Coordinates of C-alpha atoms in Angstrom, one line a residue:
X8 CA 10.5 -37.9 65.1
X9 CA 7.2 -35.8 65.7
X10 CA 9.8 -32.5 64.7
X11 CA 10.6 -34.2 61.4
X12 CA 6.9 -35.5 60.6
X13 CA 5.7 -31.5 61.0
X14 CA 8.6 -29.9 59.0
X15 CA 8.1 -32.6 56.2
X16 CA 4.5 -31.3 56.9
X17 CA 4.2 -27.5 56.7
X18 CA 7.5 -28.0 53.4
X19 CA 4.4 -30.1 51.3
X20 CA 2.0 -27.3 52.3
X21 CA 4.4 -24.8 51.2
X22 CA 4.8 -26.1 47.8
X23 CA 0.9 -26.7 47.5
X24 CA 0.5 -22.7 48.1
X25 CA 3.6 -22.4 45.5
X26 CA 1.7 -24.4 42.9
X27 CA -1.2 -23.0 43.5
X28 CA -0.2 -19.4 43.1
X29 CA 2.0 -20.3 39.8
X30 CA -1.2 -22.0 38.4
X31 CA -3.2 -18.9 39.3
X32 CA -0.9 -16.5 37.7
X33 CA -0.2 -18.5 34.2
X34 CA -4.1 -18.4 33.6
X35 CA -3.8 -14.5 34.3
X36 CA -1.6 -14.6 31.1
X37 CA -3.7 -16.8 29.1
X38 CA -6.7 -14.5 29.5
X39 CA -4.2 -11.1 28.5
X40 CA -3.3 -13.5 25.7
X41 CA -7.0 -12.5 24.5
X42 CA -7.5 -9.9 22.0
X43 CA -10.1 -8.5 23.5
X44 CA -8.4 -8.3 27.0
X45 CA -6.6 -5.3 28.1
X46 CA -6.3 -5.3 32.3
X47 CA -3.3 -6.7 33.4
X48 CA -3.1 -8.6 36.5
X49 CA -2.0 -6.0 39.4
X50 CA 1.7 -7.1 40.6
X51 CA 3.0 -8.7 37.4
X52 CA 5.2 -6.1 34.8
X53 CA 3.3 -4.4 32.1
X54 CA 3.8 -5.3 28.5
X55 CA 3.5 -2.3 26.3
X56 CA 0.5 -3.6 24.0
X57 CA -2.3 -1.7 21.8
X58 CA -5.3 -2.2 19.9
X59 CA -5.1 -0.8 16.1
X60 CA -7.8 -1.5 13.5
X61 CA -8.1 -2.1 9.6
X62 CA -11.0 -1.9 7.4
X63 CA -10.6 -5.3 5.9
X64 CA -9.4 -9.1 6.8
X65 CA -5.5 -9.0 6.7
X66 CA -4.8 -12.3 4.5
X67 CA -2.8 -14.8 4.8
X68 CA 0.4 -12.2 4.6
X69 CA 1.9 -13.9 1.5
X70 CA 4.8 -11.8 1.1
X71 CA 5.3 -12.8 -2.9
X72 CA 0.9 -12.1 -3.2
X73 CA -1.4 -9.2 -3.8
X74 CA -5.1 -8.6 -2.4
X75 CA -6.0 -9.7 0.4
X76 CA -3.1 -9.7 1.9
X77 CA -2.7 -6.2 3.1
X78 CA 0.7 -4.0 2.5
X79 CA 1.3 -2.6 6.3
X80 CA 1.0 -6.4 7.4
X81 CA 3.4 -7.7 5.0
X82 CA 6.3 -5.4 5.8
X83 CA 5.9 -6.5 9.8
X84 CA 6.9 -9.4 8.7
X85 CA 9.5 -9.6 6.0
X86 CA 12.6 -7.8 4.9
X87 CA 13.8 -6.2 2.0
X88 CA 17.5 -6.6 0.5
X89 CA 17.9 -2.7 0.4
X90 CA 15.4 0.2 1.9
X91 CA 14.4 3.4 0.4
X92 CA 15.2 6.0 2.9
X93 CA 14.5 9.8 2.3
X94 CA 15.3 11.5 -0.3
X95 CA 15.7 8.4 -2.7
X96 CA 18.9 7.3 -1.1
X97 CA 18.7 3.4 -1.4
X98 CA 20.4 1.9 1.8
X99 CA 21.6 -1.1 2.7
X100 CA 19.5 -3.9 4.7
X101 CA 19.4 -7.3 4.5
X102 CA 22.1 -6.7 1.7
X103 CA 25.0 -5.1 3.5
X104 CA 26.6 -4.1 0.1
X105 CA 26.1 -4.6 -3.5
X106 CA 28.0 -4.3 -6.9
X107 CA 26.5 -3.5 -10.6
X108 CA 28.3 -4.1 -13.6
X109 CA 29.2 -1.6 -16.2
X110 CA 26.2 -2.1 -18.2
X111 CA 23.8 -2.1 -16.0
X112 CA 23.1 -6.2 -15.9
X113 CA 24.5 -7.7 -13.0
X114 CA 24.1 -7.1 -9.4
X115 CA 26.2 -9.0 -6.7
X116 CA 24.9 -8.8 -3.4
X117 CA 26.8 -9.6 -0.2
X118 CA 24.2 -10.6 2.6
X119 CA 24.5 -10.3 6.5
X120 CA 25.7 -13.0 7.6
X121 CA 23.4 -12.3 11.1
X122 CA 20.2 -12.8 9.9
X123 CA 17.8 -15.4 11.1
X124 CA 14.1 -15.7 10.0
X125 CA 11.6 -15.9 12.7
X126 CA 11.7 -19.5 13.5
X127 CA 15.5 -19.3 14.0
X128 CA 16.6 -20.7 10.6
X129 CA 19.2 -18.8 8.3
X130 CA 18.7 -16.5 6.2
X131 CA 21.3 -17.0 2.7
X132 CA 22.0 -16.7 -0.6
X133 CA 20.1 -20.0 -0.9
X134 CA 17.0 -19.2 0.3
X135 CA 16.8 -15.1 -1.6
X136 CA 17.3 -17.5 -4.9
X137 CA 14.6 -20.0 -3.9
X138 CA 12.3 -16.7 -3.1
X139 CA 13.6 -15.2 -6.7
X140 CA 12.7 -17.7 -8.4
X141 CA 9.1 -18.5 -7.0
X142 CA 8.4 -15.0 -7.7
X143 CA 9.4 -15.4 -11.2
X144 CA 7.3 -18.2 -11.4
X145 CA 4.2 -15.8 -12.2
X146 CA 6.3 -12.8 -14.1
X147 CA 3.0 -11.7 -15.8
X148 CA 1.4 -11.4 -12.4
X149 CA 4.4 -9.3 -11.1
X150 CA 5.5 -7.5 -14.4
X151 CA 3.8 -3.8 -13.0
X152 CA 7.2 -3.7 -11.8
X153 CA 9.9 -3.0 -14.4
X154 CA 12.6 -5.0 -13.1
X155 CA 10.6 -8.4 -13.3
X156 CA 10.0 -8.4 -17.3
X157 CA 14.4 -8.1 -17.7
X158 CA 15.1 -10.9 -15.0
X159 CA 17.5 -13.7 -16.7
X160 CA 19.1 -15.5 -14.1
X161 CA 19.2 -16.0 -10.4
X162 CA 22.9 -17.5 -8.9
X163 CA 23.7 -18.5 -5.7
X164 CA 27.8 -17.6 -5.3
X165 CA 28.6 -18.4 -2.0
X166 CA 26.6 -19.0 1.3
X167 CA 26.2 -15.2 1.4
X168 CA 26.5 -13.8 -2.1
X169 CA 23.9 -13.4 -4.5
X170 CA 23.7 -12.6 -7.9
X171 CA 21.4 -11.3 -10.5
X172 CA 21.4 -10.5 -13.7
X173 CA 19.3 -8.7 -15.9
X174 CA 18.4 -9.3 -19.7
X175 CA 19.2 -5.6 -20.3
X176 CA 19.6 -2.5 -18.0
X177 CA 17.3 -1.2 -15.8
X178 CA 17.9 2.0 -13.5
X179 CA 15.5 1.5 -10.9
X180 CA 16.3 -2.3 -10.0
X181 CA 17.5 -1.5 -6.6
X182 CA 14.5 0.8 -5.7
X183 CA 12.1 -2.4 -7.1
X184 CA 13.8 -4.4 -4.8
X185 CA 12.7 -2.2 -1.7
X186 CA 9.4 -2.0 -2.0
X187 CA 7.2 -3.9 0.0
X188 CA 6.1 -7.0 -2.1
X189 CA 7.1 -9.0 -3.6
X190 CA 10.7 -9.4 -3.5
X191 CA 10.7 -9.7 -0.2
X192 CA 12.0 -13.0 2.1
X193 CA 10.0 -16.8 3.7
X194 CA 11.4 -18.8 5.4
X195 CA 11.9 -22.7 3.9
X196 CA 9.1 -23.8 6.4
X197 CA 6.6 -21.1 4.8
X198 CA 7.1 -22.9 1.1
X199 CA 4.4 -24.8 -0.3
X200 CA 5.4 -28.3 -2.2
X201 CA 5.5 -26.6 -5.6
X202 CA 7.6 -23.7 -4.8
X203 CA 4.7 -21.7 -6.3
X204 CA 4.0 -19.3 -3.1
X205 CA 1.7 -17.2 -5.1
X206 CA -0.9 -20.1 -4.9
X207 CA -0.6 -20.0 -1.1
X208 CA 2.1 -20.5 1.7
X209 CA 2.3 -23.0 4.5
X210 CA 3.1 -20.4 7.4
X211 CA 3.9 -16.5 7.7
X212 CA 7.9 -16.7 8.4
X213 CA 9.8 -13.7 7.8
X214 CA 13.2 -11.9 9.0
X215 CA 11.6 -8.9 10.1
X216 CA 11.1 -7.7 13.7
X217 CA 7.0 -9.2 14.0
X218 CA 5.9 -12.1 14.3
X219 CA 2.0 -13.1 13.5
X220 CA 1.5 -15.3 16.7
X221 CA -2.7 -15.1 16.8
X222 CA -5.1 -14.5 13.9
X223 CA -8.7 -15.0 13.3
X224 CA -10.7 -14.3 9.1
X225 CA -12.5 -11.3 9.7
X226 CA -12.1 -10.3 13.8
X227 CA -8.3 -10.0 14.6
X228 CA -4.3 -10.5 14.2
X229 CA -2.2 -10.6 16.6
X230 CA 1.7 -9.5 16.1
X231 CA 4.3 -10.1 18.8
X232 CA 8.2 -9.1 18.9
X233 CA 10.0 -11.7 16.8
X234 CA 12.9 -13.2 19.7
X235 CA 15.2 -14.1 16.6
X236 CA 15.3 -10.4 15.1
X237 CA 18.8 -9.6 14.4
X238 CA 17.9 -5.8 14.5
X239 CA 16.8 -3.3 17.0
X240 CA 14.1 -4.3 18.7
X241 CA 10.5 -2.8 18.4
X242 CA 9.8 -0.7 22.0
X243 CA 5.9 -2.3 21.9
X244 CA 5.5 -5.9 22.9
X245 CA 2.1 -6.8 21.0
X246 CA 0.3 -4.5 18.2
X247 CA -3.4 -6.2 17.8
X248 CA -5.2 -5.3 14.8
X249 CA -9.0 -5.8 15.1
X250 CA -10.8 -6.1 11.8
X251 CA -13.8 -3.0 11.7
X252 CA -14.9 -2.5 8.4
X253 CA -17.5 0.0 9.3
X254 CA -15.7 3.9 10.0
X255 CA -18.7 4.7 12.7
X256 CA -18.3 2.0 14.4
X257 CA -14.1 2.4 14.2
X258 CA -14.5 6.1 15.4
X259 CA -16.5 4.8 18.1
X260 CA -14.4 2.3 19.6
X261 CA -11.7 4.8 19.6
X262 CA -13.3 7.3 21.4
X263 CA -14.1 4.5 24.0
X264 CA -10.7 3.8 24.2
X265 CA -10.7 0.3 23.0
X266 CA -8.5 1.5 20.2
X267 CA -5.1 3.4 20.6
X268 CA -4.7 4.2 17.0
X269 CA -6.6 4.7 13.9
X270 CA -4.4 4.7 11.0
X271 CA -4.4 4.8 7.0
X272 CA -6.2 6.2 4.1
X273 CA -9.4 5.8 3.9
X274 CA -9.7 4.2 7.1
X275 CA -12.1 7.3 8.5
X276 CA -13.4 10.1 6.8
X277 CA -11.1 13.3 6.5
X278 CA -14.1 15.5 8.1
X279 CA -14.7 13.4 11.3
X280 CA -10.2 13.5 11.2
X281 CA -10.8 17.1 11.5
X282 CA -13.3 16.6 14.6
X283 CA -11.2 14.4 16.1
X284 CA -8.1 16.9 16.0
X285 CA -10.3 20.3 17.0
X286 CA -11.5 18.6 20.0
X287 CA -8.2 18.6 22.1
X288 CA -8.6 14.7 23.5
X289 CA -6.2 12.9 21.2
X290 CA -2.8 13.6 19.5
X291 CA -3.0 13.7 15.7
X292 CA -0.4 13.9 12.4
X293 CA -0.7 15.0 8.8
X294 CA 1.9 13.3 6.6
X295 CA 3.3 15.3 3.3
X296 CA 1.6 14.5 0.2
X297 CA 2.2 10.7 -0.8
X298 CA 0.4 10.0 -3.9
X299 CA -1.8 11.4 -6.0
X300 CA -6.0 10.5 -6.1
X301 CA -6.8 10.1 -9.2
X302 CA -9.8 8.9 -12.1
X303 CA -9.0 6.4 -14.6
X304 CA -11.5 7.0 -17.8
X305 CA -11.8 4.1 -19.5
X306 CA -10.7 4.8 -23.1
X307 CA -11.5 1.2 -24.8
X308 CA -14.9 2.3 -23.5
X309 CA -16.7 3.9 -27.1
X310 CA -17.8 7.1 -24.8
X311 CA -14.8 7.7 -23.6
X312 CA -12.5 6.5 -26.3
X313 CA -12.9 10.7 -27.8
X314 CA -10.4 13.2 -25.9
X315 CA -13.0 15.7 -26.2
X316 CA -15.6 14.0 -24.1
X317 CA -12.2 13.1 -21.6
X318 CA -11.6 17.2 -21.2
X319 CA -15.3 18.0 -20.5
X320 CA -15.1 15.4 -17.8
X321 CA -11.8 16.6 -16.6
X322 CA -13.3 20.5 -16.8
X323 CA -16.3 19.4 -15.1
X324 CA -14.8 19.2 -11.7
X325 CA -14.4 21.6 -8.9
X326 CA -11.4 19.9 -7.5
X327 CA -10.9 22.6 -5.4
X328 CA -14.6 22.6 -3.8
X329 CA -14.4 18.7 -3.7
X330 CA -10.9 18.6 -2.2
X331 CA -12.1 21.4 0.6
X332 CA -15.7 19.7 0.8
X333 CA -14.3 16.4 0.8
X334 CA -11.3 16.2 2.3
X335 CA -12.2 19.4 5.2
X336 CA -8.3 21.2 3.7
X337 CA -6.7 18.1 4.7
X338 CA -5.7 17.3 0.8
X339 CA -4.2 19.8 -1.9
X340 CA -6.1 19.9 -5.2
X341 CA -4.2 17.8 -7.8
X342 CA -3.0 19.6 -11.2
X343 CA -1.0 16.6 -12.3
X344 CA -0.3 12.8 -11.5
X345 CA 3.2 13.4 -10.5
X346 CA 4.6 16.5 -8.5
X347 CA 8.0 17.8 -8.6
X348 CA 9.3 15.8 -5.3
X349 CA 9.1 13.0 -7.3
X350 CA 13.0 12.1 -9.3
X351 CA 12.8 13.2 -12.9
X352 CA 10.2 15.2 -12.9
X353 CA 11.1 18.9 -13.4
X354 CA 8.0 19.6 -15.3
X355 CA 4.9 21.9 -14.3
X356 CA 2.3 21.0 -16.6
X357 CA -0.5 23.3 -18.0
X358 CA -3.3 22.6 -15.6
X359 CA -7.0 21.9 -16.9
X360 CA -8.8 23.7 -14.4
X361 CA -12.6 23.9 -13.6
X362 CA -14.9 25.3 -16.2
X363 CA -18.2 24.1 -17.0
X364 CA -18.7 26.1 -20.3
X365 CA -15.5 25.0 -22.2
X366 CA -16.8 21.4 -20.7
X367 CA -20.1 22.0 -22.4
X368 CA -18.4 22.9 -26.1
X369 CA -16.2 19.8 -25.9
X370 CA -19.4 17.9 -25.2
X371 CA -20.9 19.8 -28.1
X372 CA -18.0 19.4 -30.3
X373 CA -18.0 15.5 -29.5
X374 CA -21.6 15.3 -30.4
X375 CA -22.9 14.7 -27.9
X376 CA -26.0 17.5 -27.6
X377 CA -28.6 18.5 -24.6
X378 CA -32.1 18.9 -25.7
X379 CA -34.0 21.6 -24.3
X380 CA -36.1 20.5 -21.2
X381 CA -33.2 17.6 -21.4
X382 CA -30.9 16.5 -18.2
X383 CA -28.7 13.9 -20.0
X384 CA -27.0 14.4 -23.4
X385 CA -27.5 12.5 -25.8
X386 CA -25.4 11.0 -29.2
X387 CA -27.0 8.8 -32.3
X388 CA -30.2 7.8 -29.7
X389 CA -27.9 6.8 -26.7
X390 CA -27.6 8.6 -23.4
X391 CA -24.6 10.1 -21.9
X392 CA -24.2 7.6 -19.2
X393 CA -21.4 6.3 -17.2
X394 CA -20.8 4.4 -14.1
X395 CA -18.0 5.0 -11.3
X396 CA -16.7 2.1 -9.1
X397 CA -15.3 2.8 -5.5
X398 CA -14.5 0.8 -2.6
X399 CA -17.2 0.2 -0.1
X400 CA -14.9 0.6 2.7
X401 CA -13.5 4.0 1.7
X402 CA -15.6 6.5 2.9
X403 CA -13.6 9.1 1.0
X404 CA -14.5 7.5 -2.3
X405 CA -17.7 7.3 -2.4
X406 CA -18.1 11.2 -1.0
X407 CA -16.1 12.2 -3.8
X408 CA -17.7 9.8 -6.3
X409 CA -21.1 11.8 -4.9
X410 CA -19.5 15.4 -5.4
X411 CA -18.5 14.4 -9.0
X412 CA -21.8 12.8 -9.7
X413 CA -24.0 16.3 -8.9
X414 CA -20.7 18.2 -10.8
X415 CA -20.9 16.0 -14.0
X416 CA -25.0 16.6 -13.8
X417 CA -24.5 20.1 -14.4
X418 CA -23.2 19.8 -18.1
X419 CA -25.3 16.5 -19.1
X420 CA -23.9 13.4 -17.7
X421 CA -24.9 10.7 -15.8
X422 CA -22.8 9.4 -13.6
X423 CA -23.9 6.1 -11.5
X424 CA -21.7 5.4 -8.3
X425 CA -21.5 1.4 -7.9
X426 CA -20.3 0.2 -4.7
X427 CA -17.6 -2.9 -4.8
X428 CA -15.9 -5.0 -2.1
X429 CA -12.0 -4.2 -2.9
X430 CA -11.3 -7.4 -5.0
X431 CA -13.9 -7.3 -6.9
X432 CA -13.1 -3.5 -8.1
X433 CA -9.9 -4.5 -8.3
X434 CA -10.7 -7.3 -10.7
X435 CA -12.9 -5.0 -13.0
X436 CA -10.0 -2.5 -13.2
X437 CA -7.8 -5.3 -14.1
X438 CA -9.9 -6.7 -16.9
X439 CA -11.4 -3.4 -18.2
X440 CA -15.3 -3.9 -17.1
X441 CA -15.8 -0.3 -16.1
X442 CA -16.2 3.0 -17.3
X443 CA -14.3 5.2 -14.6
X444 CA -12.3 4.1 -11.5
X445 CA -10.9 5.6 -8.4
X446 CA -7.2 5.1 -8.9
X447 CA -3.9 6.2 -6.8
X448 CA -0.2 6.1 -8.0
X449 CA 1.8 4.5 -5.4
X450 CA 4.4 6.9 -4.5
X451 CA 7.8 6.3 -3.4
X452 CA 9.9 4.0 -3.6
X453 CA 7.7 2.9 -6.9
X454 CA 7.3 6.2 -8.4
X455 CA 7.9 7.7 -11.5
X456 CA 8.8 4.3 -12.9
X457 CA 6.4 2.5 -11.7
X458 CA 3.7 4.5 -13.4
X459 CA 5.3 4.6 -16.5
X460 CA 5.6 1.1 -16.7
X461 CA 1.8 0.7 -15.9
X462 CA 1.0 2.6 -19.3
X463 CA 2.9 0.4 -21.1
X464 CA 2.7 -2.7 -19.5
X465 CA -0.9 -4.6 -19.4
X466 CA -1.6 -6.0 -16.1
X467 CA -2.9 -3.7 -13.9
X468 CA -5.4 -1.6 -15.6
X469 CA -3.3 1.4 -16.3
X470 CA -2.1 0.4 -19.8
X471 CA -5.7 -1.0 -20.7
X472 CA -7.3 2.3 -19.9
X473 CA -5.0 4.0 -22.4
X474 CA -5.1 1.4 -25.5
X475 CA -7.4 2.9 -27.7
X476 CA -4.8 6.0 -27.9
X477 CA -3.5 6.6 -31.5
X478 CA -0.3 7.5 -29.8
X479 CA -0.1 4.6 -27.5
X480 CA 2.5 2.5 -29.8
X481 CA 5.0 5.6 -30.0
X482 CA 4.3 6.5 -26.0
X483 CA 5.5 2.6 -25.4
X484 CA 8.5 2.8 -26.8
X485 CA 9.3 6.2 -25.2
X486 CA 8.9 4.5 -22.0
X487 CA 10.9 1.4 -22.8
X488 CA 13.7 3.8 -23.4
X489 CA 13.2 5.3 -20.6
X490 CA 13.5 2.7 -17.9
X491 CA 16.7 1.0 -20.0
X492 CA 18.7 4.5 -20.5
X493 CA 21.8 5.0 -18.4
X494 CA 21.9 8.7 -19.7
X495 CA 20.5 10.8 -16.8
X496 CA 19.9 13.7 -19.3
X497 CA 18.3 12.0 -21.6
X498 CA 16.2 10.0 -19.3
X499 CA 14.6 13.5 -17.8
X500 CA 14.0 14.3 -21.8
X501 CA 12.2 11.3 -22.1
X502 CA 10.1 11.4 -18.7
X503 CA 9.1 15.0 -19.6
X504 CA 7.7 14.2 -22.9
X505 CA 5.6 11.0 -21.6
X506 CA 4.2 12.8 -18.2
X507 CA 3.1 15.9 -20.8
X508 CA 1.4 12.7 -22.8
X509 CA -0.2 11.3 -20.2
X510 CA -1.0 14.6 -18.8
X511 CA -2.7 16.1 -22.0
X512 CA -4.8 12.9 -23.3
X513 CA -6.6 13.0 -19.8
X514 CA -7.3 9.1 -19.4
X515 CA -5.9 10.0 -15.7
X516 CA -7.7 12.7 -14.1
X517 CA -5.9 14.0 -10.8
X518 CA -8.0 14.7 -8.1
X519 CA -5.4 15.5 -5.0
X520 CA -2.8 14.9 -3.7
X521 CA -3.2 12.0 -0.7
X522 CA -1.8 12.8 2.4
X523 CA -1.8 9.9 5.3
X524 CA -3.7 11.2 8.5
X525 CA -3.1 9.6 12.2
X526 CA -5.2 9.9 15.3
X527 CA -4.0 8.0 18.7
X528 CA -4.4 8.3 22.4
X529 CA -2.2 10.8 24.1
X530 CA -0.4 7.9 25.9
X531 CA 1.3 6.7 23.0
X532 CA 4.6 8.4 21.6
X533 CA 7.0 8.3 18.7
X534 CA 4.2 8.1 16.2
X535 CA 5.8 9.0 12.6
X536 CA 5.2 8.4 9.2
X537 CA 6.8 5.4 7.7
X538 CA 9.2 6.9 4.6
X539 CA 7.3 4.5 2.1
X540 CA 3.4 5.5 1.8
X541 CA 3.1 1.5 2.4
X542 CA 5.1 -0.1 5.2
X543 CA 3.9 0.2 9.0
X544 CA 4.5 2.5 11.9
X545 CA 4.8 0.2 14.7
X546 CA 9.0 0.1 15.4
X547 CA 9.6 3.2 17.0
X548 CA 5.8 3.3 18.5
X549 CA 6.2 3.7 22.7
X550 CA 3.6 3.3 25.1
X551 CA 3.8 5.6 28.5
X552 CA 2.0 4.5 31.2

């Protein structure tokens, strides 16, 4: 009896020890849940996590919205139907195949039939129409790209076929549908009451191989592996992104080793990229050229509205001081908008180079005369003034906006730099409140089309900064043609004679051609560059110990 008493005895003390030791260990987890914690408990497996930063608050990653919901965070997230993979080639993805009618207006997608969004519902034709169709909700607010303006009619054919059809042809559709946002997929649960997710979403639910699991305005957001994904899955466990607007202080952290990456443009200056690299502590990347930096003059603005006073701006730069100043050789000094990588464009155009005296005669020519002892010109009693948004959290922007401002001084104009948050530039650009704006084209998968359609299409500032061009109507309809023909010969014709427009009237200065940068700790491996300028890194991303 004694025997039995002690066994029952020392088995309760067992399980006391047990609990005690599982109750230890699962609030070791809860504190490497933290953000800010990095130690794991010795004796438990690793996960394979690191700390990234941005410059601004992610959003609420509202796959159908713009700003602030940031690009990279989106396309953790959600899926496209097809993918853009290099060298054009438009691949299959959530769409496992496709079909287009002879003349160009219907497209029959068959989807996988293995897909679940993140909180393990399917993913059908049902729910791409009910996404369609919220999107087209807002056409205006989504009609920068092309394929939006010609949508008729979304169907539902089976539980995995979907169909689409157009109003007329359009030859990029399929390379629309692969960019980032919006057409791409929410889950029901994400849908607010309305249907109208560009107002706001319920919850971040997407097919792709993330999951947002932690995320505080302003300070962090958390992503973990998404246990539904019906792909391969990501080799990290958790990417944290901590929210450090200021590049000092982002540069810091990393060299403290509280960050393992610092990634896209903008995000640090291109000279302390270049200090980072030469001093032999960290790996680092240079991507190919991705897009262009540009100026957008203001043409509806009377100052601007003459070409002359456009090519004495355009002559007044140094691009290739600024780009070397600037950008310490990591850019290439722009000549047009679009290179020759980019599909029908064959064209080289006549550069307009650096050259302050043929700046000052179009200055003269324009009327616009320096008095002697004078430093700003002057026309019919008014000053040769104009002001230059950038973004406060792009150091690159501002530098350059400096360089221009003491190059423009030289041949009598004033140039003021404002500072804006992001939106609030954004918003000017859109409604034409600005003399001169920093401005990038997007690059592939949205390019050329994409900025040919901006020209012409009012939404997003592009068009509004050419309208007071007498050409403008007859350049519309050039690109209207364009985007509709299913001539390949004569759609190069027509791209050539629009780019040599839009090239010649000078309403888009190019600056340089962007190139994404990447610095990380020497412990991480697999970094590349994602084949759109736009998505994320983080898939094939490893962590050695």
């Amino acid at each position: 009896m004694f025997v039995k008493k002690r066994s029952k005895k020392i088995v309760s003390i067992t399980m006391i020890l047990s609990l005690i030791l599982i109750l230890s260990g699962c609030g070791q987890q809860k504190d490497n849940s933290n953000p800010s914690a990095t130690a794991q408990p010795q004796g438990t497996v690793s996960e394979k996590n690191i700390t990234v930063s941005w410059m601004r608050d992610l959003g609420d990653n509202n796959p159908h919205a713009y700003y602030p919901s940031q690009l990279f965070a989106q396309s953790m997230l959600y899926e496209p139907l097809v993918s853009y993979s290099e060298g054009g080639e438009i691949k299959p993805f959530l769409a496992e195949s496709w079909t287009i009618s002879e003349d160009g207006k219907e497209y029959v997608f068959k989807l996988r039939s293995d897909v679940k969004f993140s909180d393990g519902t399917p993913f059908n034709a049902a729910i791409v129409k009910k996404n369609f169709d919220s999107i087209l909700l807002n056409k205006s607010t989504h009609s920068w790209l092309g394929v939006v303006k010609v949508m008729e009619k979304t169907e539902v054919l089976d539980d995995y076929t979907f169909k689409l059809t157009l109003s007329k042809a359009y030859y990029p559709t399929l390379q629309d549908l692969s960019t980032v946002r919006p057409f791409r997929f929410l889950a029901e649960a994400g849908f607010p009451d309305d249907g109208d997710t560009l107002k706001s979403i319920k919850a971040a639910i997407g097919t792709g191989p993330w999951i947002l699991s932690d995320y505080k305005q302003d300070q962090y957001a958390v992503f973990t592996k998404n246990p539904n994904y019906w792909g391969e899955q990501p080799k990290l466990d958790k990417v944290t992104v901590k929210i450090i607007p200021d590049a000092e202080t982002r540069v810091l952290a990393f060299e403290k080793g509280e960050l393992d990456m610092i990634f896209g443009e903008g995000a640090i200056s291109l000279d302390t990229f270049k200090q980072l690299q030469d001093s032999g502590k960290y790996e680092t990347d240079v991507s190919q050229a991705v897009g262009t930096r540009n100026l957008v003059l203001n043409s509806s603005n009377e100052k601007l509205a003459d070409l002359n006073v456009r090519l004495a701006l355009q002559h007044g730069i140094d691009k290739a001081t600024l780009v070397n100043g600037v950008t310490a050789g990591v850019e290439e000094k722009a000549d047009q908008v679009l290179t020759k990588d980019y599909p029908y464009v064959d064209t080289v155009f006549e550069s307009i180079d650096y050259d302050v005296e043929k700046a000052k005669g179009y200055l003269d020519e324009a009327g616009w005369k320096l008095s002697e002892g004078g430093a700003v010109r002057e026309k019919d009693g008014q000053k040769l003034e104009i002001e230059i948004m950038y973004d406060t959290t792009d150091r690159i922007q501002k530098v350059m906006g400096e360089v221009i401002q003491a190059s423009w001084a030289e041949i009598g104009v004033q140039l003021k730099l404002v500072p804006l948050e992001l939106k609030e530039q954004t918003k000017r650009f859109r409604e034409g409140h600005y003399d001169v704006q920093f401005w990038f084209n997007s690059g592939v998968p949205y390019d050329p089309h994409t900025l040919i359609n901006a020209v012409a299409e009012p939404s997003f500032g592009i068009a509004e900064a050419h309208a007071s061009l007498t050409m403008k109507p007859e350049l519309d309809k050039q690109i209207v043609e364009a985007l509709a023909s299913t001539d390949e010969g004569k759609r190069k014709e027509l791209y050539s004679s629009i780019l040599k427009t839009v090239q010649e009237q000078s309403v888009i200065i190019p600056l340089s051609y962007i190139k994404q940068t990447v610095v990380y700790q020497k412990n991480l491996e697999n970094v590349t560059f994602p084949v759109s300028r736009w998505d994320h890194p983080f898939d094939s991303i490893d962590l050695v110990k």
